[in-house]
């Protein structure tokens, strides 16, 4: 039986797993996670004081069963309407330090496959991030 967490916790699991994918959680990625939890409407009912605890729970789950287990928990815990939100949050965290590593790209691929996201929607989410993080 797959562990079930709240939708907010599942979204945090996605962001933490994205940050940890390249085995380096940068300050900019951690700040982005905190910022998203503090500001996005999807987290309005979430107790922000629990962010560190939920992040540790995700890290423990990663250590226990790897990315595959975390992705199964995320899929089981997220309503379908939040799957694209999860991918958008993953993209935001991956782009936070202005360089996306190969391990992060691999995680994003696994995430979109596990969540069965439409390729056109994925492309639109990725394009939106590229435009927002573009440099002059």
C-alpha positions as MATLAB code, in Angstrom:
seq = 'XXXXXXXXXXXXXXXXXXXXXXXXXXXXXXXXXXXXXXXXXXXXXXXXXXXXXXXXXXXXXXXXXXXXXXXXXXXXXXXXXXXXXXXXXXXXXXXXXXXXXXXXXXXXXXXXXXXXXXXXXXXXXXXXXXXXXXXX';
ca = [
       0.000    0.000    0.000;
       1.320    3.427   -0.959;
       1.673    6.118    1.680;
      -0.764    9.009    1.264;
       0.091   12.598    2.238;
      -1.858   15.822    1.877;
      -1.853   17.487   -1.559;
       0.274   20.323   -0.140;
       2.787   17.829    1.235;
       2.885   16.047   -2.132;
       3.686   19.347   -3.855;
       6.479   19.966   -1.359;
       7.773   16.427   -2.002;
       7.955   17.311   -5.708;
       9.908   20.502   -5.045;
      12.308   18.873   -2.566;
      12.887   15.899   -4.880;
      13.598   18.228   -7.795;
      16.129   20.140   -5.721;
      17.754   16.941   -4.460;
      17.854   15.261   -7.879;
      21.381   16.483   -8.628;
      22.489   15.730   -5.046;
      22.975   19.456   -4.392;
      20.229   21.536   -2.825;
      21.294   25.100   -3.575;
      20.313   28.112   -1.495;
      18.363   29.526   -4.442;
      16.378   26.290   -4.777;
      15.609   26.187   -1.060;
      14.600   29.840   -1.113;
      12.331   29.168   -4.106;
      10.607   26.326   -2.239;
      10.022   28.573    0.762;
       8.781   31.396   -1.432;
       6.314   29.171   -3.271;
       4.928   27.739   -0.026;
       4.573   31.236    1.438;
       2.904   32.872   -1.573;
       0.937   30.456   -3.738;
      -2.805   30.026   -3.165;
      -2.476   26.229   -3.299;
      -0.616   26.453    0.049;
      -3.048   28.880    1.725;
      -4.328   26.216    4.174;
      -0.866   24.744    4.809;
       0.867   25.493    8.117;
       4.070   27.111    6.829;
       5.852   26.147   10.042;
       5.664   22.516    8.865;
       7.767   23.071    5.740;
      11.003   21.832    7.304;
       9.302   18.752    8.786;
       7.638   17.846    5.496;
      10.940   18.381    3.653;
      12.668   16.000    6.074;
       9.890   13.443    5.595;
      10.506   13.626    1.852;
      14.253   13.224    2.347;
      13.634   10.190    4.556;
      11.341    8.694    1.911;
      13.973    9.315   -0.771;
      16.574    7.546    1.378;
      14.208    4.681    2.137;
      12.814    3.936   -1.306;
      14.311    6.333   -3.799;
      12.697    8.553   -6.375;
      10.293    5.850   -7.542;
       8.698    5.614   -4.102;
       8.379    9.399   -3.781;
       6.761    9.606   -7.215;
       4.253    6.896   -6.291;
       3.361    8.771   -3.103;
       2.980   12.007   -5.051;
       0.748   10.381   -7.659;
      -1.436    8.712   -5.031;
      -1.739   11.929   -3.018;
      -2.375   14.545   -5.696;
      -5.769   15.188   -7.227;
      -5.564   15.173  -11.021;
      -6.203   18.934  -11.176;
      -2.928   19.561   -9.255;
      -0.661   17.394  -11.404;
       0.243   20.244  -13.758;
       0.759   22.460  -10.718;
       3.238   19.907   -9.382;
       5.162   19.941  -12.657;
       5.171   23.743  -12.773;
       6.570   23.856   -9.225;
       9.254   21.335  -10.155;
      10.241   23.495  -13.131;
      10.419   26.589  -10.908;
      12.755   24.850   -8.462;
      14.928   23.407  -11.221;
      15.277   26.858  -12.816;
      15.856   28.707   -9.539;
      19.652   28.555   -9.761;
      19.560   29.403  -13.498;
      21.012   26.090  -14.590;
      19.234   22.777  -14.890;
      21.465   19.757  -14.402;
      21.044   16.453  -16.245;
      19.829   14.700  -13.071;
      17.119   17.347  -12.651;
      16.053   16.878  -16.278;
      15.831   13.133  -15.682;
      13.686   13.699  -12.594;
      11.380   16.016  -14.559;
      10.974   13.315  -17.204;
      10.120   10.725  -14.542;
       7.677   13.149  -12.918;
       5.788   13.972  -16.094;
       5.580   10.278  -16.983;
       4.374    9.285  -13.507;
       1.743   12.042  -13.515;
       0.745   11.232  -17.129;
       0.948   14.864  -18.208;
      -0.029   15.988  -21.677;
       3.051   16.792  -23.779;
       1.607   20.096  -25.006;
       0.909   21.217  -21.435;
       4.411   20.189  -20.388;
       5.867   22.176  -23.278;
       3.844   25.234  -22.334;
       4.946   25.025  -18.691;
       8.591   24.638  -19.707;
       8.377   27.488  -22.233;
       6.857   29.770  -19.631;
       9.791   29.110  -17.285;
      12.343   29.701  -20.048;
      10.756   33.062  -20.813;
      10.621   34.108  -17.141;
      14.232   33.144  -16.412;
      15.726   34.545  -19.616;
      18.714   36.895  -19.273;
      19.489   39.988  -21.294;
];
